[in-house]
Amino acid sequence: MSRLLLTGANGFVGRILTARLQQSGFHVTALRGNSTPADSTADEHLVCDIRDAKALAQAVAQVKPAYVVHLAAISHVPTSFKDPLLTWQTNVMGSMNLLEAIKQHAPEAFALFPSSSEVYGAAFKSADSVDENTPPQPLNPYAASKVAAERAFREYSRQGVKGVIARPFNHICAQQSPDFVTASFARQIALIEAGKQAPVLKVGNLDAVRDFLDVQDVCSAYIELLKLADKPGHPPCLNIASGHSRTIREVLDLLLSLSTAKINVELDPERLRPSDIPVAVGNARLLQETTGWQPKIPLQDTLRELLDYWRCQA
Ligand code: GDD
């Protein structure tokens, strides 16, 4: 069984990916940043803040992984505006700490480095669909920190660390924090249905266009990308996208159509951002050609599961 170290294991994607990795035959050591009880099925658990270089080096030396998946990050765009220092320390220095630990203590490991489609930023405005050759033009601290983390990864790769960068577009489903748009809307609908919120659903920018994927499809892509360890000469960086564009308004309407509650929609200025990418749609041709991956789960199914999840929580 291949030993795999997963950072950010207690996050939304981490918990789902842990189970998928185990089903694919990996022995998963889950690294989480705080001592809250592990909500994960991982084979082993370690508590370590990735900003602590010494502790992280010890963890990597202890696990001696054959694979590393680095999910730990500050991933919420508004949080990155509110706390840029935390964002850069976690996303850039945390990544540096991990890369250095891999170089020193697990030099044969293959690392999957999830970045983000957010790195393209302003480039979305000038291209119909961006591919991996489109130069990043980040528009927020989160995206800028991911560009910097990618640069660090490329530098360590030049020095011999093996791995691949992924740039996933918006991935959603049950268990995601309501800080993110679809979870926020689904949660509010569930609370309104349960009589726990006045029938007013607060929204931000409904005109933005995003490329949504079910988190399970993204996890499938991650598992395919780990197989590139056996394929020298693979592309260094690959988008994970559906290629379908949806306005946030369209997604809201789909969610509202799953409810019989009478709901008014109201703009909450607090939910507007200093700068918001108007359109973010991706091109995953390279991933499809390299691994055969295809997204399988229709958005309607994902939204139904998401709303049912929040109904159970309400
Ligand atoms: N969060 C949130 N809440 N966003 C809203 C709301 C709301 O009430 N109303 C409208 N929006 C709009 C945002 O302005 C943005 O245009 C869009 O919905 C999506 O917002 P998020 O769900 O917060 O995601 P994101 O696009 O900023 O970033 C997500 O996707 C990236 C990959 O493309 C995050 O998951 C990032 O971590 C990820 O890298």
mmCIF file of C-alpha atoms and ligand atoms in Angstrom:
data_model
loop_
_atom_site.group_PDB
_atom_site.id
_atom_site.type_symbol
_atom_site.label_atom_id
_atom_site.label_comp_id
_atom_site.label_asym_id
_atom_site.label_seq_id
_atom_site.Cartn_x
_atom_site.Cartn_y
_atom_site.Cartn_z
ATOM 1 C CA MET A 1 0.000 0.000 0.000
ATOM 2 C CA SER A 2 1.418 3.418 -0.933
ATOM 3 C CA ARG A 3 1.811 5.826 1.963
ATOM 4 C CA LEU A 4 0.190 9.188 1.250
ATOM 5 C CA LEU A 5 0.344 12.343 3.354
ATOM 6 C CA LEU A 6 -2.699 14.596 3.000
ATOM 7 C CA THR A 7 -2.537 18.168 4.325
ATOM 8 C CA GLY A 8 -5.800 20.014 4.991
ATOM 9 C CA ALA A 9 -7.342 16.616 5.685
ATOM 10 C CA ASN A 10 -10.102 17.976 7.900
ATOM 11 C CA GLY A 11 -11.364 20.450 5.293
ATOM 12 C CA PHE A 12 -14.289 20.043 2.883
ATOM 13 C CA VAL A 13 -12.289 18.402 0.108
ATOM 14 C CA GLY A 14 -9.882 16.657 2.503
ATOM 15 C CA ARG A 15 -12.537 14.575 4.219
ATOM 16 C CA ILE A 16 -14.075 13.449 0.932
ATOM 17 C CA LEU A 17 -10.726 12.850 -0.752
ATOM 18 C CA THR A 18 -9.490 10.731 2.189
ATOM 19 C CA ALA A 19 -12.198 8.136 1.578
ATOM 20 C CA ARG A 20 -11.648 8.183 -2.179
ATOM 21 C CA LEU A 21 -7.875 7.714 -1.758
ATOM 22 C CA GLN A 22 -8.417 4.790 0.590
ATOM 23 C CA GLN A 23 -10.800 3.190 -1.921
ATOM 24 C CA SER A 24 -8.008 3.582 -4.483
ATOM 25 C CA GLY A 25 -5.585 1.666 -2.261
ATOM 26 C CA PHE A 26 -3.621 4.441 -0.535
ATOM 27 C CA HIS A 27 -2.676 4.365 3.147
ATOM 28 C CA VAL A 28 -3.645 7.910 4.176
ATOM 29 C CA THR A 29 -2.003 9.909 6.939
ATOM 30 C CA ALA A 30 -4.233 12.912 7.565
ATOM 31 C CA LEU A 31 -2.478 16.086 8.630
ATOM 32 C CA ARG A 32 -4.753 18.678 10.174
ATOM 33 C CA GLY A 33 -3.952 22.102 11.478
ATOM 34 C CA ASN A 34 -5.642 22.043 14.858
ATOM 35 C CA SER A 35 -6.482 19.640 17.604
ATOM 36 C CA THR A 36 -10.239 19.527 16.995
ATOM 37 C CA PRO A 37 -11.247 15.855 16.763
ATOM 38 C CA ALA A 38 -10.543 14.301 13.392
ATOM 39 C CA ASP A 39 -13.689 14.036 11.303
ATOM 40 C CA SER A 40 -12.014 11.715 8.852
ATOM 41 C CA THR A 41 -11.629 8.036 8.102
ATOM 42 C CA ALA A 42 -7.860 8.319 7.556
ATOM 43 C CA ASP A 43 -5.543 5.468 8.564
ATOM 44 C CA GLU A 44 -3.410 7.768 10.717
ATOM 45 C CA HIS A 45 -3.776 11.299 12.062
ATOM 46 C CA LEU A 46 -1.237 14.025 12.757
ATOM 47 C CA VAL A 47 -1.842 17.509 14.123
ATOM 48 C CA CYS A 48 0.546 20.097 12.707
ATOM 49 C CA ASP A 49 0.206 23.678 11.515
ATOM 50 C CA ILE A 50 1.868 23.904 8.095
ATOM 51 C CA ARG A 51 3.219 27.344 9.074
ATOM 52 C CA ASP A 52 5.434 25.569 11.621
ATOM 53 C CA ALA A 53 8.387 24.503 9.446
ATOM 54 C CA LYS A 54 10.062 22.384 12.118
ATOM 55 C CA ALA A 55 6.935 20.452 13.077
ATOM 56 C CA LEU A 56 6.054 19.895 9.423
ATOM 57 C CA ALA A 57 9.538 18.594 8.650
ATOM 58 C CA GLN A 58 9.219 16.179 11.582
ATOM 59 C CA ALA A 59 5.824 14.995 10.299
ATOM 60 C CA VAL A 60 7.146 14.347 6.786
ATOM 61 C CA ALA A 61 10.241 12.590 8.204
ATOM 62 C CA GLN A 62 7.979 10.418 10.374
ATOM 63 C CA VAL A 63 5.528 9.453 7.597
ATOM 64 C CA LYS A 64 8.077 9.141 4.767
ATOM 65 C CA PRO A 65 5.253 9.326 2.221
ATOM 66 C CA ALA A 66 5.464 8.073 -1.350
ATOM 67 C CA TYR A 67 2.750 10.610 -2.245
ATOM 68 C CA VAL A 68 1.736 14.003 -0.851
ATOM 69 C CA VAL A 69 -1.498 15.877 -1.560
ATOM 70 C CA HIS A 70 -1.360 19.473 -0.328
ATOM 71 C CA LEU A 71 -4.874 20.748 0.303
ATOM 72 C CA ALA A 72 -4.187 22.919 3.350
ATOM 73 C CA ALA A 73 -4.881 26.542 2.411
ATOM 74 C CA ILE A 74 -6.885 29.653 3.146
ATOM 75 C CA SER A 75 -9.293 29.258 0.223
ATOM 76 C CA HIS A 76 -12.028 31.839 0.813
ATOM 77 C CA VAL A 77 -11.513 34.951 -1.299
ATOM 78 C CA PRO A 78 -13.167 37.472 1.120
ATOM 79 C CA THR A 79 -11.078 36.058 4.005
ATOM 80 C CA SER A 80 -7.954 36.674 1.943
ATOM 81 C CA PHE A 81 -8.906 40.370 1.633
ATOM 82 C CA LYS A 82 -9.605 40.581 5.384
ATOM 83 C CA ASP A 83 -6.470 38.697 6.468
ATOM 84 C CA PRO A 84 -3.840 38.812 3.716
ATOM 85 C CA LEU A 85 -1.006 38.023 6.130
ATOM 86 C CA LEU A 86 -2.634 34.795 7.286
ATOM 87 C CA THR A 87 -3.344 33.963 3.641
ATOM 88 C CA TRP A 88 0.243 34.465 2.492
ATOM 89 C CA GLN A 89 1.753 32.781 5.541
ATOM 90 C CA THR A 90 -0.467 29.729 5.090
ATOM 91 C CA ASN A 91 -0.619 29.451 1.323
ATOM 92 C CA VAL A 92 2.922 30.522 0.445
ATOM 93 C CA MET A 93 5.123 29.872 3.476
ATOM 94 C CA GLY A 94 3.112 26.761 4.386
ATOM 95 C CA SER A 95 3.708 25.430 0.863
ATOM 96 C CA MET A 96 7.395 26.348 1.079
ATOM 97 C CA ASN A 97 7.673 24.525 4.399
ATOM 98 C CA LEU A 98 6.097 21.435 2.860
ATOM 99 C CA LEU A 99 8.300 21.546 -0.250
ATOM 100 C CA GLU A 100 11.430 21.912 1.846
ATOM 101 C CA ALA A 101 10.314 19.019 4.086
ATOM 102 C CA ILE A 102 9.688 16.829 1.030
ATOM 103 C CA LYS A 103 13.066 17.735 -0.432
ATOM 104 C CA GLN A 104 14.842 16.894 2.839
ATOM 105 C CA HIS A 105 12.874 13.903 4.113
ATOM 106 C CA ALA A 106 10.880 12.312 1.272
ATOM 107 C CA PRO A 107 12.833 13.189 -1.884
ATOM 108 C CA GLU A 108 11.234 10.377 -3.905
ATOM 109 C CA ALA A 109 7.658 11.457 -3.083
ATOM 110 C CA PHE A 110 5.254 12.597 -5.816
ATOM 111 C CA ALA A 111 3.346 15.724 -4.762
ATOM 112 C CA LEU A 112 -0.060 16.858 -5.993
ATOM 113 C CA PHE A 113 -0.290 20.619 -5.492
ATOM 114 C CA PRO A 114 -3.859 21.915 -5.886
ATOM 115 C CA SER A 115 -3.702 25.595 -6.848
ATOM 116 C CA SER A 116 -6.811 27.357 -8.184
ATOM 117 C CA SER A 117 -8.450 28.618 -11.340
ATOM 118 C CA GLU A 118 -8.536 31.949 -9.469
ATOM 119 C CA VAL A 119 -4.918 32.475 -10.563
ATOM 120 C CA TYR A 120 -6.123 33.437 -14.080
ATOM 121 C CA GLY A 121 -8.015 36.432 -12.673
ATOM 122 C CA ALA A 122 -8.101 39.279 -15.178
ATOM 123 C CA ALA A 123 -7.038 36.886 -17.953
ATOM 124 C CA PHE A 124 -10.620 35.547 -17.957
ATOM 125 C CA LYS A 125 -11.698 38.920 -19.342
ATOM 126 C CA SER A 126 -9.631 38.617 -22.494
ATOM 127 C CA ALA A 127 -9.938 34.912 -23.313
ATOM 128 C CA ASP A 128 -13.018 32.800 -24.102
ATOM 129 C CA SER A 129 -11.737 29.867 -22.110
ATOM 130 C CA VAL A 130 -8.365 29.877 -20.448
ATOM 131 C CA ASP A 131 -5.927 27.028 -20.704
ATOM 132 C CA GLU A 132 -2.758 26.272 -18.787
ATOM 133 C CA ASN A 133 -0.659 28.501 -21.080
ATOM 134 C CA THR A 134 -2.701 31.614 -20.270
ATOM 135 C CA PRO A 135 -0.515 33.803 -18.024
ATOM 136 C CA PRO A 136 -2.029 34.287 -14.531
ATOM 137 C CA GLN A 137 -3.289 37.770 -13.631
ATOM 138 C CA PRO A 138 -4.561 37.365 -10.048
ATOM 139 C CA LEU A 139 -7.205 39.767 -8.753
ATOM 140 C CA ASN A 140 -7.195 39.028 -5.037
ATOM 141 C CA PRO A 141 -4.767 38.061 -2.243
ATOM 142 C CA TYR A 142 -5.886 34.419 -2.341
ATOM 143 C CA ALA A 143 -5.175 34.120 -6.074
ATOM 144 C CA ALA A 144 -1.866 35.988 -5.766
ATOM 145 C CA SER A 145 -0.786 33.655 -2.954
ATOM 146 C CA LYS A 146 -1.623 30.646 -5.112
ATOM 147 C CA VAL A 147 0.482 32.037 -7.978
ATOM 148 C CA ALA A 148 3.371 32.451 -5.528
ATOM 149 C CA ALA A 149 2.878 28.895 -4.204
ATOM 150 C CA GLU A 150 2.929 27.618 -7.793
ATOM 151 C CA ARG A 151 6.208 29.462 -8.398
ATOM 152 C CA ALA A 152 7.675 27.863 -5.281
ATOM 153 C CA PHE A 153 6.530 24.447 -6.472
ATOM 154 C CA ARG A 154 8.100 25.015 -9.911
ATOM 155 C CA GLU A 155 11.384 26.009 -8.280
ATOM 156 C CA TYR A 156 11.463 22.892 -6.101
ATOM 157 C CA SER A 157 10.494 20.823 -9.130
ATOM 158 C CA ARG A 158 13.508 22.284 -10.927
ATOM 159 C CA GLN A 159 15.568 21.071 -7.985
ATOM 160 C CA GLY A 160 14.147 17.549 -8.304
ATOM 161 C CA VAL A 161 10.918 17.455 -6.255
ATOM 162 C CA LYS A 162 8.390 15.455 -8.287
ATOM 163 C CA GLY A 163 4.747 16.294 -8.751
ATOM 164 C CA VAL A 164 2.038 18.192 -10.561
ATOM 165 C CA ILE A 165 -0.006 21.359 -10.078
ATOM 166 C CA ALA A 166 -3.808 21.246 -10.460
ATOM 167 C CA ARG A 167 -5.976 24.307 -11.077
ATOM 168 C CA PRO A 168 -9.520 23.290 -10.109
ATOM 169 C CA PHE A 169 -12.521 25.488 -10.850
ATOM 170 C CA ASN A 170 -15.345 25.895 -8.298
ATOM 171 C CA HIS A 171 -16.086 22.575 -6.651
ATOM 172 C CA ILE A 172 -19.117 22.196 -4.481
ATOM 173 C CA CYS A 173 -21.436 19.776 -2.676
ATOM 174 C CA ALA A 174 -22.617 18.794 0.802
ATOM 175 C CA GLN A 175 -20.251 19.581 3.703
ATOM 176 C CA GLN A 176 -18.774 22.728 2.124
ATOM 177 C CA SER A 177 -18.666 25.787 4.374
ATOM 178 C CA PRO A 178 -21.547 28.257 3.874
ATOM 179 C CA ASP A 179 -18.845 30.872 3.292
ATOM 180 C CA PHE A 180 -19.083 29.699 -0.343
ATOM 181 C CA VAL A 181 -21.921 30.626 -2.623
ATOM 182 C CA THR A 182 -23.928 27.443 -3.278
ATOM 183 C CA ALA A 183 -23.638 26.247 0.325
ATOM 184 C CA SER A 184 -24.702 29.694 1.549
ATOM 185 C CA PHE A 185 -27.797 29.712 -0.665
ATOM 186 C CA ALA A 186 -28.760 26.090 0.119
ATOM 187 C CA ARG A 187 -28.341 26.668 3.855
ATOM 188 C CA GLN A 188 -30.543 29.760 3.761
ATOM 189 C CA ILE A 189 -33.258 27.919 1.810
ATOM 190 C CA ALA A 190 -33.174 25.063 4.337
ATOM 191 C CA LEU A 191 -33.391 27.490 7.281
ATOM 192 C CA ILE A 192 -36.313 29.328 5.642
ATOM 193 C CA GLU A 193 -38.108 26.019 5.000
ATOM 194 C CA ALA A 194 -37.596 25.079 8.658
ATOM 195 C CA GLY A 195 -38.996 28.442 9.799
ATOM 196 C CA LYS A 196 -35.629 29.426 11.300
ATOM 197 C CA GLN A 197 -34.910 32.334 8.945
ATOM 198 C CA ALA A 198 -37.257 35.040 7.646
ATOM 199 C CA PRO A 199 -38.149 34.230 4.005
ATOM 200 C CA VAL A 200 -35.434 36.519 2.658
ATOM 201 C CA LEU A 201 -32.391 34.991 0.978
ATOM 202 C CA LYS A 202 -29.323 37.255 1.098
ATOM 203 C CA VAL A 203 -27.083 37.263 -1.959
ATOM 204 C CA GLY A 204 -24.016 38.968 -3.375
ATOM 205 C CA ASN A 205 -23.092 39.367 -7.030
ATOM 206 C CA LEU A 206 -25.525 37.240 -9.059
ATOM 207 C CA ASP A 207 -24.074 38.275 -12.421
ATOM 208 C CA ALA A 208 -20.758 36.479 -11.923
ATOM 209 C CA VAL A 209 -20.240 33.416 -14.108
ATOM 210 C CA ARG A 210 -18.520 30.318 -12.725
ATOM 211 C CA ASP A 211 -17.611 26.795 -13.857
ATOM 212 C CA PHE A 212 -19.029 24.417 -11.220
ATOM 213 C CA LEU A 213 -17.965 20.836 -10.575
ATOM 214 C CA ASP A 214 -19.086 18.282 -8.038
ATOM 215 C CA VAL A 215 -16.343 17.719 -5.458
ATOM 216 C CA GLN A 216 -16.423 13.985 -6.275
ATOM 217 C CA ASP A 217 -15.463 14.750 -9.892
ATOM 218 C CA VAL A 218 -12.568 16.879 -8.630
ATOM 219 C CA CYS A 219 -11.458 14.048 -6.324
ATOM 220 C CA SER A 220 -11.552 11.675 -9.326
ATOM 221 C CA ALA A 221 -9.290 14.107 -11.191
ATOM 222 C CA TYR A 222 -6.880 14.236 -8.221
ATOM 223 C CA ILE A 223 -6.646 10.438 -8.188
ATOM 224 C CA GLU A 224 -5.945 10.405 -11.934
ATOM 225 C CA LEU A 225 -3.257 13.068 -11.432
ATOM 226 C CA LEU A 226 -1.508 10.927 -8.805
ATOM 227 C CA LYS A 227 -1.088 8.248 -11.478
ATOM 228 C CA LEU A 228 1.168 10.678 -13.367
ATOM 229 C CA ALA A 229 3.894 9.667 -10.889
ATOM 230 C CA ASP A 230 4.528 6.751 -13.244
ATOM 231 C CA LYS A 231 4.468 8.902 -16.388
ATOM 232 C CA PRO A 232 7.593 11.041 -16.677
ATOM 233 C CA GLY A 233 7.191 13.973 -19.045
ATOM 234 C CA HIS A 234 3.592 14.684 -17.995
ATOM 235 C CA PRO A 235 2.374 18.322 -18.153
ATOM 236 C CA PRO A 236 3.440 20.327 -15.068
ATOM 237 C CA CYS A 237 0.052 21.981 -14.503
ATOM 238 C CA LEU A 238 -3.514 21.015 -15.454
ATOM 239 C CA ASN A 239 -6.926 22.672 -15.202
ATOM 240 C CA ILE A 240 -9.857 20.776 -13.688
ATOM 241 C CA ALA A 241 -13.004 22.262 -15.223
ATOM 242 C CA SER A 242 -16.402 21.323 -16.582
ATOM 243 C CA GLY A 243 -16.160 23.863 -19.422
ATOM 244 C CA HIS A 244 -19.784 24.919 -18.700
ATOM 245 C CA SER A 245 -20.549 28.483 -17.703
ATOM 246 C CA ARG A 246 -23.326 29.301 -15.238
ATOM 247 C CA THR A 247 -24.323 32.628 -13.807
ATOM 248 C CA ILE A 248 -24.728 32.638 -10.030
ATOM 249 C CA ARG A 249 -28.320 33.773 -10.696
ATOM 250 C CA GLU A 250 -28.921 30.599 -12.755
ATOM 251 C CA VAL A 251 -27.559 28.422 -9.940
ATOM 252 C CA LEU A 252 -29.713 30.289 -7.408
ATOM 253 C CA ASP A 253 -32.789 29.707 -9.601
ATOM 254 C CA LEU A 254 -31.983 25.981 -9.825
ATOM 255 C CA LEU A 255 -31.758 25.791 -6.028
ATOM 256 C CA LEU A 256 -34.974 27.786 -5.566
ATOM 257 C CA SER A 257 -36.753 25.476 -8.020
ATOM 258 C CA LEU A 258 -36.016 22.573 -5.635
ATOM 259 C CA SER A 259 -38.027 24.261 -2.879
ATOM 260 C CA THR A 260 -41.736 25.059 -2.550
ATOM 261 C CA ALA A 261 -41.080 27.793 0.030
ATOM 262 C CA LYS A 262 -41.920 31.369 -0.933
ATOM 263 C CA ILE A 263 -38.591 33.175 -0.818
ATOM 264 C CA ASN A 264 -37.603 36.759 -1.574
ATOM 265 C CA VAL A 265 -34.076 37.416 -2.802
ATOM 266 C CA GLU A 266 -32.273 40.469 -1.396
ATOM 267 C CA LEU A 267 -28.888 41.962 -2.212
ATOM 268 C CA ASP A 268 -26.608 42.102 0.827
ATOM 269 C CA PRO A 269 -23.893 44.706 0.069
ATOM 270 C CA GLU A 270 -21.633 42.961 2.624
ATOM 271 C CA ARG A 271 -21.456 40.037 0.189
ATOM 272 C CA LEU A 272 -20.024 42.134 -2.639
ATOM 273 C CA ARG A 273 -16.236 41.996 -3.091
ATOM 274 C CA PRO A 274 -13.650 44.712 -3.710
ATOM 275 C CA SER A 275 -12.969 42.933 -7.000
ATOM 276 C CA ASP A 276 -14.852 39.950 -8.342
ATOM 277 C CA ILE A 277 -13.928 37.915 -11.402
ATOM 278 C CA PRO A 278 -16.954 38.437 -13.681
ATOM 279 C CA VAL A 279 -16.535 35.239 -15.727
ATOM 280 C CA ALA A 280 -14.453 32.170 -14.842
ATOM 281 C CA VAL A 281 -14.839 29.217 -17.180
ATOM 282 C CA GLY A 282 -12.167 26.649 -17.850
ATOM 283 C CA ASN A 283 -10.752 24.372 -20.477
ATOM 284 C CA ALA A 284 -9.791 20.904 -19.212
ATOM 285 C CA ARG A 285 -8.725 19.475 -22.571
ATOM 286 C CA LEU A 286 -5.182 18.845 -21.362
ATOM 287 C CA LEU A 287 -6.414 16.886 -18.331
ATOM 288 C CA GLN A 288 -8.805 14.895 -20.505
ATOM 289 C CA GLU A 289 -6.090 14.069 -23.047
ATOM 290 C CA THR A 290 -3.517 13.243 -20.362
ATOM 291 C CA THR A 291 -5.655 11.125 -18.031
ATOM 292 C CA GLY A 292 -8.989 10.400 -19.756
ATOM 293 C CA TRP A 293 -10.816 12.203 -16.896
ATOM 294 C CA GLN A 294 -14.330 13.519 -17.580
ATOM 295 C CA PRO A 295 -16.738 15.140 -15.121
ATOM 296 C CA LYS A 296 -19.713 12.830 -14.576
ATOM 297 C CA ILE A 297 -22.096 14.417 -12.069
ATOM 298 C CA PRO A 298 -24.774 16.814 -13.394
ATOM 299 C CA LEU A 299 -25.012 20.135 -11.535
ATOM 300 C CA GLN A 300 -28.702 19.510 -10.738
ATOM 301 C CA ASP A 301 -27.778 16.301 -8.847
ATOM 302 C CA THR A 302 -25.084 18.115 -6.880
ATOM 303 C CA LEU A 303 -27.453 20.950 -5.938
ATOM 304 C CA ARG A 304 -30.141 18.480 -4.846
ATOM 305 C CA GLU A 305 -27.645 16.664 -2.595
ATOM 306 C CA LEU A 306 -26.399 19.989 -1.232
ATOM 307 C CA LEU A 307 -29.906 21.206 -0.345
ATOM 308 C CA ASP A 308 -30.824 17.853 1.257
ATOM 309 C CA TYR A 309 -27.653 18.076 3.347
ATOM 310 C CA TRP A 310 -28.596 21.520 4.666
ATOM 311 C CA ARG A 311 -32.195 20.383 5.294
ATOM 312 C CA CYS A 312 -30.756 17.714 7.609
ATOM 313 C CA GLN A 313 -28.645 20.368 9.408
ATOM 314 C CA ALA A 314 -31.482 22.917 9.775
HETATM 315 N N1 GDD B 1 -19.470 33.296 -1.119
HETATM 316 C C1 GDD B 1 -20.503 33.921 -1.698
HETATM 317 N N2 GDD B 1 -21.633 34.210 -0.968
HETATM 318 N N3 GDD B 1 -20.381 34.275 -2.991
HETATM 319 C C2 GDD B 1 -21.432 34.889 -3.571
HETATM 320 C C3 GDD B 1 -22.619 35.195 -2.883
HETATM 321 C C4 GDD B 1 -22.724 34.846 -1.515
HETATM 322 O O1 GDD B 1 -23.730 35.080 -0.848
HETATM 323 N N4 GDD B 1 -23.470 35.784 -3.761
HETATM 324 C C5 GDD B 1 -22.848 35.844 -4.917
HETATM 325 N N5 GDD B 1 -21.612 35.325 -4.827
HETATM 326 C C6 GDD B 1 -20.631 35.219 -5.917
HETATM 327 C C7 GDD B 1 -19.208 35.655 -5.590
HETATM 328 O O2 GDD B 1 -19.102 37.093 -5.666
HETATM 329 C C8 GDD B 1 -18.448 34.938 -6.691
HETATM 330 O O3 GDD B 1 -18.551 35.676 -7.893
HETATM 331 C C9 GDD B 1 -19.220 33.633 -6.866
HETATM 332 O O4 GDD B 1 -20.491 33.837 -6.242
HETATM 333 C C10 GDD B 1 -18.559 32.414 -6.277
HETATM 334 O O5 GDD B 1 -18.146 32.728 -4.976
HETATM 335 P P1 GDD B 1 -17.515 31.609 -3.994
HETATM 336 O O6 GDD B 1 -18.431 30.467 -3.851
HETATM 337 O O7 GDD B 1 -17.095 32.308 -2.748
HETATM 338 O O8 GDD B 1 -16.270 31.052 -4.829
HETATM 339 P P2 GDD B 1 -15.065 31.793 -5.623
HETATM 340 O O9 GDD B 1 -15.409 31.737 -7.081
HETATM 341 O O10 GDD B 1 -14.754 33.105 -5.037
HETATM 342 O O11 GDD B 1 -13.833 30.850 -5.299
HETATM 343 C C11 GDD B 1 -14.020 29.448 -5.196
HETATM 344 O O12 GDD B 1 -13.587 28.781 -6.331
HETATM 345 C C12 GDD B 1 -12.187 28.817 -6.574
HETATM 346 C C13 GDD B 1 -11.904 27.994 -7.806
HETATM 347 O O13 GDD B 1 -12.404 28.640 -8.912
HETATM 348 C C14 GDD B 1 -13.286 28.968 -3.950
HETATM 349 O O14 GDD B 1 -13.675 27.632 -3.686
HETATM 350 C C15 GDD B 1 -11.806 29.038 -4.141
HETATM 351 O O15 GDD B 1 -11.135 28.478 -3.032
HETATM 352 C C16 GDD B 1 -11.446 28.249 -5.387
HETATM 353 O O16 GDD B 1 -10.059 28.271 -5.606
#
